Amino acid sequence: MTPKEQKAAIRNERLALRDAMTHEARIEGSLAMIDHAGDRIDFEPGTVISGFWPIRSEADIRPLMAHLRTRGARLCLPVVLDRETIVFRELVVGAPVVKTGFGTTGPGPEAPVLDPDILLVPLSAFDRTGHRIGYGAGHYDRAIDRLKAKGRAPKLIGIAFDCQEVASVPAEPHDVPLDGILTESGLVMFQQVS
C-alpha cells in the first residue's frame, strides 16, 4: 500500500473507534482535557489560539477554550471557505456562530480574520512521535503553510481521544508534525528536532 492508502485505512479504523465511544465517554473525556491542559498550555495574555466547534464524534473542546479565554487567550475558529481554504475568524463572547460549510460552525464573515499562534487541531489518528492523520482534505496543512509563508510558526497541539493513537503514522515529507497531543489521559508535548 502507498502511504496515502495506509493513511486512509488508519483514518477509517480510528474514526470508527472514536464513533463507537459512548456519548457519555466523549463528554467525560472532553472535560478531562480541561484538567490536563487548561493551565499547562503555555502562552502569554493576548496570544491567539484557534480551537474548533466539534463535528461528528470529535472531542468537545469548547469548555477548554472558555478556560483558555479566562487566562487571556484571544480565540478564533477555523472557517472553511472552499475545498482548499480555511481561515481563522475571531470568536468573541456573545457573537453569533453560524454554519460555515462542510459541516463546520464558526463566526460569520463580519468577524476579523486572525493568524493563530497556537492551533488546537482535530485529527483522525496520531502517534507518539507527533505525526498525525487529518481528515484527508489537507485544510490544516495548507493553512499552516500559509502561516509559515507569513513568517509565523504556530504551535500545533492535536486533540484526540486515546483510541485514536496508533503505533506509527506513515509520515510523508509534506506532513507537519505536532508539537503536542491532548487526550483524555493527558497533555504530551514532543521535542521536535530542528
Coordinates of N, CA, C and O in Angstrom, one line a residue:
M1 N 0.8 -1.2 0.0 CA 0.0 0.0 0.0 C 0.9 1.3 0.0 O 1.9 1.3 0.6
T2 N 0.4 2.3 -0.7 CA 1.1 3.6 -0.6 C 0.8 4.2 0.7 O -0.1 3.9 1.4
P3 N 1.6 5.2 1.1 CA 1.4 6.0 2.3 C 0.0 6.6 2.3 O -0.7 6.5 3.4
K4 N -0.5 7.0 1.2 CA -1.9 7.6 1.1 C -2.9 6.5 1.5 O -3.9 6.8 2.2
E5 N -2.7 5.4 0.9 CA -3.7 4.3 1.1 C -3.6 3.8 2.6 O -4.6 3.5 3.2
Q6 N -2.3 3.7 3.1 CA -2.2 3.4 4.5 C -2.9 4.4 5.5 O -3.6 4.0 6.4
K7 N -2.7 5.7 5.2 CA -3.4 6.7 6.0 C -4.9 6.6 5.9 O -5.6 6.7 6.9
A8 N -5.4 6.3 4.7 CA -6.9 6.2 4.6 C -7.4 5.0 5.4 O -8.4 5.1 6.1
A9 N -6.7 3.9 5.4 CA -7.1 2.7 6.2 C -7.0 3.0 7.7 O -8.0 2.7 8.4
I10 N -6.0 3.7 8.1 CA -5.8 4.0 9.5 C -6.9 5.0 9.9 O -7.5 4.9 11.0
R11 N -7.2 6.0 9.1 CA -8.2 7.0 9.3 C -9.5 6.3 9.6 O -10.2 6.6 10.5
N12 N -9.9 5.5 8.6 CA -11.2 4.8 8.7 C -11.3 4.0 10.0 O -12.3 4.0 10.7
E13 N -10.2 3.3 10.3 CA -10.2 2.4 11.5 C -10.4 3.2 12.8 O -11.2 2.9 13.7
R14 N -9.6 4.3 12.9 CA -9.5 5.1 14.1 C -10.8 5.9 14.3 O -11.3 6.1 15.4
L15 N -11.4 6.4 13.2 CA -12.6 7.2 13.3 C -13.8 6.3 13.7 O -14.7 6.7 14.4
A16 N -13.7 5.0 13.2 CA -14.7 4.0 13.6 C -14.7 3.8 15.1 O -15.7 3.7 15.8
L17 N -13.4 3.7 15.7 CA -13.3 3.5 17.1 C -13.8 4.7 17.9 O -14.5 4.6 18.9
R18 N -13.5 5.9 17.4 CA -14.0 7.1 18.0 C -15.5 7.2 18.0 O -16.2 7.5 18.9
D19 N -16.1 6.9 16.8 CA -17.5 6.9 16.6 C -18.2 5.9 17.6 O -19.3 6.1 18.0
A20 N -17.5 4.8 17.9 CA -18.1 3.8 18.8 C -18.1 4.2 20.3 O -18.7 3.5 21.1
M21 N -17.3 5.2 20.6 CA -17.4 5.7 22.0 C -18.8 6.1 22.4 O -19.5 6.7 21.5
T22 N -19.2 5.9 23.6 CA -20.5 6.4 24.0 C -20.5 7.9 24.1 O -19.4 8.5 24.3
H23 N -21.6 8.5 24.0 CA -21.8 9.9 24.2 C -21.2 10.4 25.5 O -20.5 11.4 25.6
E24 N -21.5 9.6 26.6 CA -21.0 10.0 27.9 C -19.5 9.9 28.0 O -18.9 10.8 28.6
A25 N -18.9 8.9 27.4 CA -17.4 8.8 27.4 C -16.8 10.0 26.7 O -15.8 10.5 27.1
R26 N -17.4 10.4 25.6 CA -16.9 11.6 24.9 C -17.0 12.8 25.7 O -16.0 13.7 25.7
I27 N -18.1 13.0 26.4 CA -18.3 14.2 27.3 C -17.2 14.1 28.4 O -16.5 15.1 28.7
E28 N -17.1 13.0 29.1 CA -16.2 12.9 30.2 C -14.7 13.1 29.7 O -14.0 13.8 30.4
G29 N -14.4 12.5 28.6 CA -13.1 12.7 28.0 C -12.8 14.1 27.7 O -11.7 14.6 27.9
S30 N -13.8 14.8 27.1 CA -13.6 16.2 26.7 C -13.4 17.1 28.0 O -12.5 17.9 28.0
L31 N -14.1 16.8 29.0 CA -14.0 17.6 30.2 C -12.6 17.3 30.9 O -12.0 18.2 31.5
A32 N -12.2 16.0 30.8 CA -10.9 15.7 31.4 C -9.7 16.5 30.7 O -8.7 16.8 31.4
M33 N -9.9 16.9 29.5 CA -8.9 17.7 28.8 C -8.7 19.0 29.5 O -7.5 19.5 29.4
I34 N -9.7 19.6 30.0 CA -9.5 20.9 30.8 C -8.6 20.6 32.0 O -7.7 21.4 32.2
D35 N -8.8 19.6 32.7 CA -8.0 19.3 33.9 C -6.5 19.1 33.5 O -5.6 19.5 34.2
H36 N -6.3 18.4 32.3 CA -4.9 18.1 31.9 C -4.2 19.2 31.2 O -3.0 19.3 31.3
A37 N -5.0 20.1 30.6 CA -4.3 21.1 29.8 C -4.7 22.6 30.1 O -4.0 23.5 29.6
G38 N -5.8 22.8 30.8 CA -6.3 24.1 31.0 C -5.2 25.1 31.5 O -5.2 26.3 31.0
D39 N -4.4 24.6 32.4 CA -3.3 25.5 32.9 C -1.9 25.1 32.5 O -1.0 25.8 32.9
R40 N -1.8 24.1 31.6 CA -0.5 23.6 31.2 C -0.1 24.1 29.8 O 1.1 24.1 29.5
I41 N -1.1 24.6 29.0 CA -0.7 25.1 27.7 C -0.1 26.5 28.0 O -0.7 27.4 28.6
D42 N 1.2 26.7 27.6 CA 1.9 27.9 27.9 C 1.7 29.0 26.9 O 1.9 28.7 25.7
F43 N 1.2 30.1 27.4 CA 1.0 31.3 26.5 C 0.9 32.5 27.3 O 0.6 32.5 28.4
E44 N 1.2 33.6 26.6 CA 1.1 35.0 27.2 C -0.3 35.5 26.9 O -0.9 35.2 25.9
P45 N -0.9 36.4 27.8 CA -2.2 37.0 27.5 C -2.1 37.7 26.2 O -1.1 38.3 25.8
G46 N -3.2 37.6 25.4 CA -3.3 38.1 24.1 C -2.9 37.2 23.0 O -3.1 37.5 21.8
T47 N -2.4 36.0 23.3 CA -2.0 35.0 22.4 C -3.3 34.5 21.6 O -4.3 34.3 22.3
V48 N -3.2 34.4 20.3 CA -4.3 34.0 19.5 C -4.3 32.4 19.4 O -3.3 31.8 19.0
I49 N -5.4 31.8 19.9 CA -5.5 30.4 19.9 C -6.7 30.0 19.1 O -7.8 30.4 19.3
S50 N -6.5 29.1 18.2 CA -7.6 28.5 17.3 C -8.0 27.2 18.0 O -7.2 26.3 18.2
G51 N -9.3 27.2 18.2 CA -9.9 25.9 18.6 C -10.8 25.4 17.5 O -10.6 25.7 16.3
F52 N -11.9 24.7 17.9 CA -12.9 24.3 16.9 C -14.2 23.9 17.6 O -14.1 23.5 18.7
W53 N -15.3 24.1 16.9 CA -16.6 23.5 17.3 C -16.6 22.1 16.9 O -16.3 21.8 15.7
P54 N -17.0 21.1 17.8 CA -16.9 19.7 17.4 C -17.9 19.4 16.3 O -19.0 19.9 16.2
I55 N -17.5 18.5 15.4 CA -18.4 17.9 14.4 C -18.3 16.4 14.6 O -17.3 15.8 15.2
R56 N -19.3 15.7 14.2 CA -19.4 14.2 14.3 C -19.0 13.8 15.8 O -19.6 14.3 16.7
S57 N -18.0 12.9 15.9 CA -17.7 12.4 17.3 C -16.4 13.0 17.9 O -15.8 12.5 18.7
E58 N -16.1 14.2 17.4 CA -14.8 14.9 17.9 C -15.0 15.3 19.4 O -16.1 15.4 19.9
A59 N -13.9 15.4 20.0 CA -13.9 15.9 21.4 C -14.5 17.3 21.4 O -14.3 18.1 20.4
D60 N -15.2 17.7 22.4 CA -15.8 19.0 22.5 C -14.9 19.8 23.4 O -14.9 19.7 24.6
I61 N -14.1 20.7 22.7 CA -13.1 21.5 23.5 C -13.7 22.9 23.8 O -12.9 23.7 24.3
R62 N -15.0 23.1 23.6 CA -15.5 24.4 24.0 C -15.3 24.8 25.4 O -14.9 25.9 25.7
P63 N -15.4 23.9 26.4 CA -15.1 24.2 27.8 C -13.6 24.6 28.0 O -13.3 25.5 28.7
L64 N -12.7 23.9 27.3 CA -11.3 24.2 27.4 C -11.0 25.5 26.8 O -10.3 26.3 27.4
M65 N -11.6 25.8 25.6 CA -11.5 27.2 25.0 C -11.9 28.3 26.0 O -11.3 29.3 26.1
A66 N -13.1 28.1 26.6 CA -13.6 29.1 27.6 C -12.6 29.3 28.7 O -12.3 30.4 29.1
H67 N -12.0 28.2 29.2 CA -10.9 28.3 30.2 C -9.7 29.1 29.7 O -9.2 29.9 30.4
L68 N -9.3 28.8 28.5 CA -8.1 29.5 27.9 C -8.4 31.0 27.8 O -7.6 31.8 28.0
R69 N -9.7 31.3 27.5 CA -10.1 32.7 27.4 C -9.9 33.4 28.8 O -9.5 34.5 28.8
T70 N -10.3 32.7 29.9 CA -10.1 33.3 31.2 C -8.7 33.5 31.5 O -8.4 34.4 32.3
R71 N -7.8 32.8 30.9 CA -6.3 33.0 31.1 C -5.8 34.1 30.1 O -4.6 34.3 30.2
G72 N -6.6 34.7 29.3 CA -6.2 35.8 28.5 C -6.0 35.5 27.0 O -5.5 36.3 26.3
A73 N -6.4 34.3 26.6 CA -6.2 33.9 25.2 C -7.3 34.7 24.4 O -8.4 35.0 24.8
R74 N -6.9 35.0 23.2 CA -7.8 35.6 22.2 C -8.1 34.4 21.2 O -7.3 33.8 20.6
L75 N -9.4 34.1 21.2 CA -9.8 32.9 20.5 C -10.3 33.1 19.1 O -10.8 34.2 18.7
C76 N -10.1 32.1 18.2 CA -10.6 32.1 16.9 C -11.0 30.6 16.5 O -10.6 29.7 17.2
L77 N -11.8 30.5 15.5 CA -12.2 29.2 15.0 C -11.9 29.1 13.5 O -12.0 30.1 12.8
P78 N -11.6 27.9 13.0 CA -11.4 27.8 11.6 C -12.7 27.8 10.8 O -13.7 27.3 11.3
V79 N -12.7 28.5 9.7 CA -13.9 28.6 8.8 C -13.5 28.1 7.4 O -12.5 28.6 6.9
V80 N -14.2 27.1 6.9 CA -13.9 26.6 5.6 C -14.5 27.5 4.6 O -15.7 27.6 4.5
L81 N -13.7 28.1 3.8 CA -14.1 29.0 2.7 C -14.5 28.2 1.4 O -15.5 28.5 0.7
D82 N -13.7 27.2 1.1 CA -13.9 26.4 0.0 C -13.2 25.1 0.2 O -12.6 24.8 1.2
R83 N -13.1 24.2 -0.8 CA -12.5 22.9 -0.7 C -11.0 23.0 -0.4 O -10.4 22.0 0.0
E84 N -10.4 24.2 -0.6 CA -9.0 24.3 -0.5 C -8.6 25.2 0.7 O -7.4 25.1 1.2
T85 N -9.5 26.0 1.2 CA -9.0 27.1 2.1 C -9.8 27.2 3.4 O -11.1 27.2 3.4
I86 N -9.1 27.3 4.5 CA -9.7 27.7 5.8 C -9.0 29.0 6.2 O -7.8 29.2 6.0
V87 N -9.8 29.8 6.9 CA -9.3 31.0 7.6 C -9.7 30.9 9.0 O -10.5 30.1 9.4
F88 N -9.1 31.7 9.9 CA -9.4 31.7 11.3 C -10.1 33.0 11.7 O -9.4 34.1 11.6
R89 N -11.3 32.9 12.1 CA -12.1 34.1 12.4 C -12.2 34.2 13.9 O -12.4 33.2 14.6
E90 N -12.1 35.5 14.4 CA -12.1 35.7 15.9 C -13.5 35.3 16.5 O -14.5 35.6 15.9
L91 N -13.4 34.7 17.6 CA -14.6 34.3 18.4 C -14.6 35.1 19.6 O -13.8 35.0 20.5
V92 N -15.6 36.0 19.7 CA -15.8 36.8 20.9 C -17.0 36.5 21.6 O -18.0 35.9 21.0
V93 N -17.0 36.7 22.9 CA -18.2 36.4 23.8 C -19.4 37.1 23.2 O -19.4 38.3 22.9
G94 N -20.5 36.4 23.1 CA -21.8 37.0 22.7 C -22.0 37.1 21.2 O -23.1 37.3 20.7
A95 N -20.9 36.9 20.4 CA -21.1 37.0 18.9 C -21.7 35.7 18.4 O -21.4 34.6 18.9
P96 N -22.5 35.8 17.4 CA -23.2 34.5 16.9 C -22.2 33.7 16.2 O -21.2 34.2 15.6
V97 N -22.4 32.4 16.2 CA -21.7 31.5 15.3 C -22.7 30.9 14.3 O -23.9 30.8 14.6
V98 N -22.3 30.7 13.1 CA -23.2 30.2 12.1 C -22.6 29.0 11.4 O -21.4 28.7 11.5
K99 N -23.4 28.3 10.6 CA -22.9 27.2 9.8 C -22.0 27.8 8.7 O -22.3 28.8 8.1
T100 N -20.8 27.3 8.6 CA -19.8 27.8 7.8 C -19.4 26.9 6.6 O -18.4 27.1 6.0
G101 N -20.2 25.9 6.4 CA -19.9 25.0 5.3 C -19.1 23.7 5.7 O -18.4 23.7 6.7
F102 N -19.3 22.7 4.9 CA -18.6 21.4 5.2 C -18.8 20.9 6.6 O -17.9 20.3 7.2
G103 N -20.0 21.1 7.2 CA -20.3 20.6 8.5 C -19.8 21.4 9.7 O -19.9 21.0 10.8
T104 N -19.1 22.5 9.4 CA -18.5 23.3 10.5 C -19.3 24.5 10.9 O -20.2 24.9 10.2
T105 N -19.0 25.0 12.1 CA -19.6 26.1 12.7 C -18.6 27.1 13.1 O -17.5 26.7 13.6
G106 N -18.8 28.4 12.9 CA -17.8 29.4 13.3 C -18.4 30.8 13.2 O -19.6 31.0 12.8
P107 N -17.6 31.8 13.5 CA -18.0 33.2 13.4 C -18.3 33.5 11.9 O -17.8 33.0 11.0
G108 N -19.2 34.5 11.7 CA -19.6 34.9 10.4 C -18.6 35.8 9.7 O -17.6 36.1 10.3
P109 N -18.9 36.2 8.5 CA -17.9 37.0 7.7 C -17.6 38.3 8.3 O -16.6 38.9 7.9
E110 N -18.4 38.8 9.2 CA -18.1 40.1 9.8 C -17.0 40.0 10.9 O -16.4 41.0 11.3
A111 N -16.6 38.8 11.3 CA -15.6 38.6 12.3 C -14.2 38.8 11.7 O -14.0 38.4 10.6
P112 N -13.3 39.5 12.4 CA -11.9 39.6 11.9 C -11.2 38.3 11.7 O -11.4 37.3 12.4
V113 N -10.4 38.2 10.6 CA -9.5 37.1 10.4 C -8.2 37.3 11.1 O -7.6 38.3 11.1
L114 N -7.8 36.2 11.9 CA -6.6 36.3 12.7 C -5.6 35.2 12.3 O -6.0 34.2 11.6
D115 N -4.4 35.4 12.7 CA -3.3 34.4 12.4 C -3.0 33.8 13.8 O -2.4 34.4 14.7
P116 N -3.4 32.5 14.0 CA -3.2 31.9 15.3 C -1.7 31.7 15.7 O -0.9 31.4 14.8
D117 N -1.4 31.8 16.9 CA -0.1 31.4 17.5 C -0.1 30.0 17.9 O 0.9 29.3 17.9
I118 N -1.3 29.5 18.3 CA -1.4 28.1 18.8 C -2.7 27.6 18.1 O -3.7 28.2 18.0
L119 N -2.6 26.4 17.5 CA -3.7 25.7 16.8 C -4.0 24.4 17.6 O -3.1 23.6 17.8
L120 N -5.2 24.3 18.1 CA -5.8 23.1 18.6 C -6.4 22.4 17.4 O -7.4 22.8 16.9
V121 N -5.8 21.2 17.0 CA -6.1 20.6 15.7 C -6.8 19.3 15.9 O -6.3 18.4 16.5
P122 N -8.0 19.2 15.3 CA -8.7 17.9 15.3 C -8.0 17.0 14.4 O -7.3 17.4 13.4
L123 N -8.1 15.7 14.6 CA -7.5 14.7 13.7 C -8.1 13.4 13.8 O -9.0 13.2 14.6
S124 N -7.7 12.5 13.0 CA -8.3 11.1 13.0 C -7.4 10.1 13.7 O -7.8 9.2 14.3
A125 N -6.1 10.3 13.6 CA -5.1 9.4 14.2 C -3.8 10.1 14.5 O -3.5 11.1 13.8
F126 N -3.1 9.6 15.5 CA -1.8 10.2 15.8 C -0.9 9.1 16.4 O -1.3 8.0 16.8
D127 N 0.5 9.4 16.4 CA 1.4 8.6 17.1 C 2.2 9.4 18.1 O 2.1 10.6 18.1
R128 N 3.0 8.7 18.8 CA 3.8 9.4 19.9 C 5.0 10.1 19.5 O 5.8 10.6 20.3
T129 N 5.2 10.2 18.1 CA 6.3 11.0 17.6 C 5.8 12.3 17.1 O 6.6 13.1 16.6
G130 N 4.5 12.6 17.2 CA 3.9 13.8 16.8 C 3.4 13.8 15.4 O 2.9 14.9 14.9
H131 N 3.3 12.7 14.7 CA 2.7 12.6 13.4 C 1.2 12.4 13.5 O 0.8 11.7 14.5
R132 N 0.5 13.0 12.6 CA -1.0 12.9 12.7 C -1.5 12.6 11.3 O -0.9 12.8 10.3
I133 N -2.7 12.1 11.3 CA -3.5 11.9 10.1 C -4.8 12.8 10.3 O -5.5 12.6 11.3
G134 N -5.0 13.7 9.4 CA -6.2 14.5 9.4 C -7.4 13.8 8.8 O -7.5 12.6 8.8
Y135 N -8.3 14.6 8.2 CA -9.5 14.0 7.6 C -9.3 13.8 6.1 O -10.2 13.4 5.5
G136 N -8.2 14.1 5.6 CA -7.9 13.8 4.2 C -8.0 15.0 3.2 O -7.6 14.9 2.1
A137 N -8.5 16.1 3.7 CA -8.7 17.3 2.8 C -7.5 18.2 2.7 O -7.4 19.0 1.8
G138 N -6.6 18.1 3.7 CA -5.4 18.9 3.7 C -5.6 20.4 4.1 O -4.7 21.2 4.0
H139 N -6.8 20.7 4.7 CA -7.1 22.1 5.1 C -6.1 22.7 6.1 O -5.5 23.8 5.9
Y140 N -5.8 21.9 7.1 CA -4.8 22.4 8.1 C -3.4 22.5 7.5 O -2.7 23.4 7.8
D141 N -3.0 21.5 6.7 CA -1.7 21.6 6.1 C -1.5 22.8 5.3 O -0.5 23.5 5.4
R142 N -2.5 23.2 4.5 CA -2.4 24.4 3.7 C -2.4 25.6 4.5 O -1.7 26.6 4.3
A143 N -3.3 25.6 5.6 CA -3.4 26.8 6.5 C -2.0 27.0 7.2 O -1.6 28.2 7.3
I144 N -1.4 25.9 7.6 CA -0.1 26.0 8.3 C 0.9 26.6 7.3 O 1.8 27.4 7.7
D145 N 0.9 26.1 6.1 CA 1.8 26.5 5.1 C 1.7 28.0 4.9 O 2.7 28.8 4.7
R146 N 0.4 28.5 4.8 CA 0.2 29.9 4.6 C 0.7 30.8 5.8 O 1.3 31.8 5.6
L147 N 0.5 30.3 7.0 CA 1.0 31.0 8.2 C 2.5 31.0 8.1 O 3.1 32.1 8.4
K148 N 3.2 29.9 7.8 CA 4.6 29.9 7.7 C 5.2 30.8 6.6 O 6.2 31.5 6.8
A149 N 4.4 30.9 5.5 CA 4.8 31.9 4.4 C 4.8 33.3 4.9 O 5.5 34.2 4.4
K150 N 4.0 33.6 5.9 CA 3.9 34.9 6.5 C 4.9 35.1 7.6 O 4.9 36.1 8.3
G151 N 5.8 34.1 7.8 CA 6.8 34.2 8.9 C 6.3 33.7 10.3 O 7.0 34.0 11.2
R152 N 5.2 33.1 10.3 CA 4.6 32.6 11.6 C 5.0 31.2 11.8 O 5.2 30.4 10.9
A153 N 5.1 30.8 13.1 CA 5.4 29.4 13.4 C 4.5 29.0 14.5 O 4.8 28.9 15.7
P154 N 3.2 28.7 14.1 CA 2.2 28.3 15.2 C 2.6 27.0 15.8 O 3.1 26.1 15.2
K155 N 2.3 27.0 17.1 CA 2.4 25.7 17.9 C 1.2 24.9 17.6 O 0.0 25.4 17.6
L156 N 1.4 23.6 17.3 CA 0.3 22.7 16.9 C 0.1 21.6 18.0 O 1.0 20.8 18.3
I157 N -1.1 21.7 18.6 CA -1.5 20.7 19.6 C -2.7 19.9 19.1 O -3.8 20.4 18.9
G158 N -2.4 18.6 18.8 CA -3.5 17.7 18.3 C -4.5 17.4 19.4 O -4.1 17.3 20.6
I159 N -5.8 17.3 19.1 CA -6.8 17.0 20.0 C -7.5 15.7 19.5 O -7.9 15.6 18.4
A160 N -7.4 14.7 20.4 CA -8.0 13.4 20.1 C -8.3 12.6 21.3 O -8.0 13.0 22.4
F161 N -9.0 11.5 21.1 CA -9.2 10.5 22.2 C -8.1 9.5 22.2 O -7.5 9.2 21.1
D162 N -7.9 8.8 23.3 CA -6.8 7.8 23.4 C -7.0 6.7 22.3 O -6.0 6.2 21.7
C163 N -8.2 6.3 21.9 CA -8.5 5.3 21.0 C -8.0 5.6 19.6 O -7.9 4.8 18.7
Q164 N -7.6 6.9 19.3 CA -7.1 7.3 18.0 C -5.6 7.2 17.9 O -5.1 7.4 16.8
E165 N -4.9 6.8 18.9 CA -3.5 6.6 18.9 C -3.1 5.3 18.1 O -3.8 4.3 18.3
V166 N -2.1 5.4 17.3 CA -1.6 4.2 16.6 C -0.1 4.1 16.9 O 0.5 5.1 17.3
A167 N 0.5 3.0 16.6 CA 1.9 2.8 16.8 C 2.8 3.7 16.0 O 3.8 4.3 16.4
S168 N 2.4 3.9 14.7 CA 3.2 4.7 13.8 C 2.3 5.2 12.7 O 1.6 4.4 12.0
V169 N 2.4 6.5 12.4 CA 1.7 7.1 11.3 C 2.7 7.1 10.1 O 3.9 7.5 10.3
P170 N 2.3 6.7 8.9 CA 3.2 6.7 7.8 C 3.4 8.2 7.3 O 2.6 8.7 6.6
A171 N 4.5 8.8 7.8 CA 4.8 10.2 7.6 C 5.3 10.4 6.2 O 6.1 9.6 5.7
E172 N 4.9 11.5 5.5 CA 5.4 11.9 4.2 C 6.1 13.2 4.4 O 5.9 13.9 5.4
P173 N 7.0 13.5 3.4 CA 7.8 14.8 3.5 C 7.0 16.0 3.8 O 7.4 16.9 4.5
H174 N 5.7 16.1 3.2 CA 5.0 17.4 3.4 C 4.2 17.4 4.7 O 3.7 18.5 5.1
D175 N 4.2 16.4 5.5 CA 3.5 16.3 6.8 C 4.2 17.2 7.8 O 5.4 17.2 7.9
V176 N 3.3 18.0 8.5 CA 3.8 18.9 9.5 C 3.6 18.2 10.9 O 2.4 17.9 11.2
P177 N 4.6 17.9 11.7 CA 4.4 17.2 12.9 C 3.8 18.1 14.0 O 3.9 19.4 13.9
L178 N 3.1 17.5 14.9 CA 2.5 18.2 16.0 C 3.6 18.6 17.1 O 4.6 17.9 17.2
D179 N 3.3 19.6 17.8 CA 4.2 20.0 19.0 C 3.7 19.2 20.2 O 4.5 19.1 21.2
G180 N 2.5 18.8 20.2 CA 1.9 18.1 21.4 C 0.6 17.4 21.0 O 0.0 17.7 19.9
I181 N 0.1 16.6 21.9 CA -1.1 15.9 21.7 C -1.9 15.9 23.1 O -1.3 15.7 24.1
L182 N -3.2 16.2 23.0 CA -4.0 16.3 24.2 C -5.1 15.2 24.0 O -5.9 15.3 23.0
T183 N -5.2 14.3 25.0 CA -6.3 13.3 25.0 C -6.9 13.4 26.4 O -6.4 14.1 27.3
E184 N -7.8 12.5 26.6 CA -8.5 12.4 28.0 C -7.5 11.9 29.0 O -7.7 12.1 30.2
S185 N -6.3 11.4 28.6 CA -5.3 10.9 29.6 C -4.3 11.9 29.9 O -3.5 11.7 30.8
G186 N -4.2 13.0 29.1 CA -3.2 14.0 29.4 C -2.7 14.7 28.2 O -3.1 14.5 27.1
L187 N -1.8 15.7 28.5 CA -1.1 16.5 27.5 C 0.3 16.1 27.4 O 1.0 16.0 28.4
V188 N 0.7 15.7 26.2 CA 2.1 15.3 26.0 C 2.7 16.3 25.0 O 2.2 16.5 23.9
M189 N 3.8 16.9 25.3 CA 4.5 17.8 24.4 C 5.7 17.1 23.9 O 6.4 16.4 24.6
F190 N 5.9 17.2 22.6 CA 7.0 16.5 21.9 C 8.2 17.4 21.7 O 8.1 18.6 21.6
Q191 N 9.4 16.8 21.7 CA 10.6 17.5 21.4 C 10.9 17.4 19.9 O 11.2 16.3 19.5
Q192 N 10.7 18.4 19.2 CA 10.9 18.4 17.8 C 12.4 18.7 17.4 O 13.0 19.5 18.0
V193 N 12.9 17.9 16.5 CA 14.3 18.0 16.1 C 14.3 19.1 15.0 O 13.5 19.0 14.0
S194 N 15.1 20.1 15.1 CA 15.1 21.2 14.1 C 15.9 20.7 12.9 O 16.9 20.1 13.0

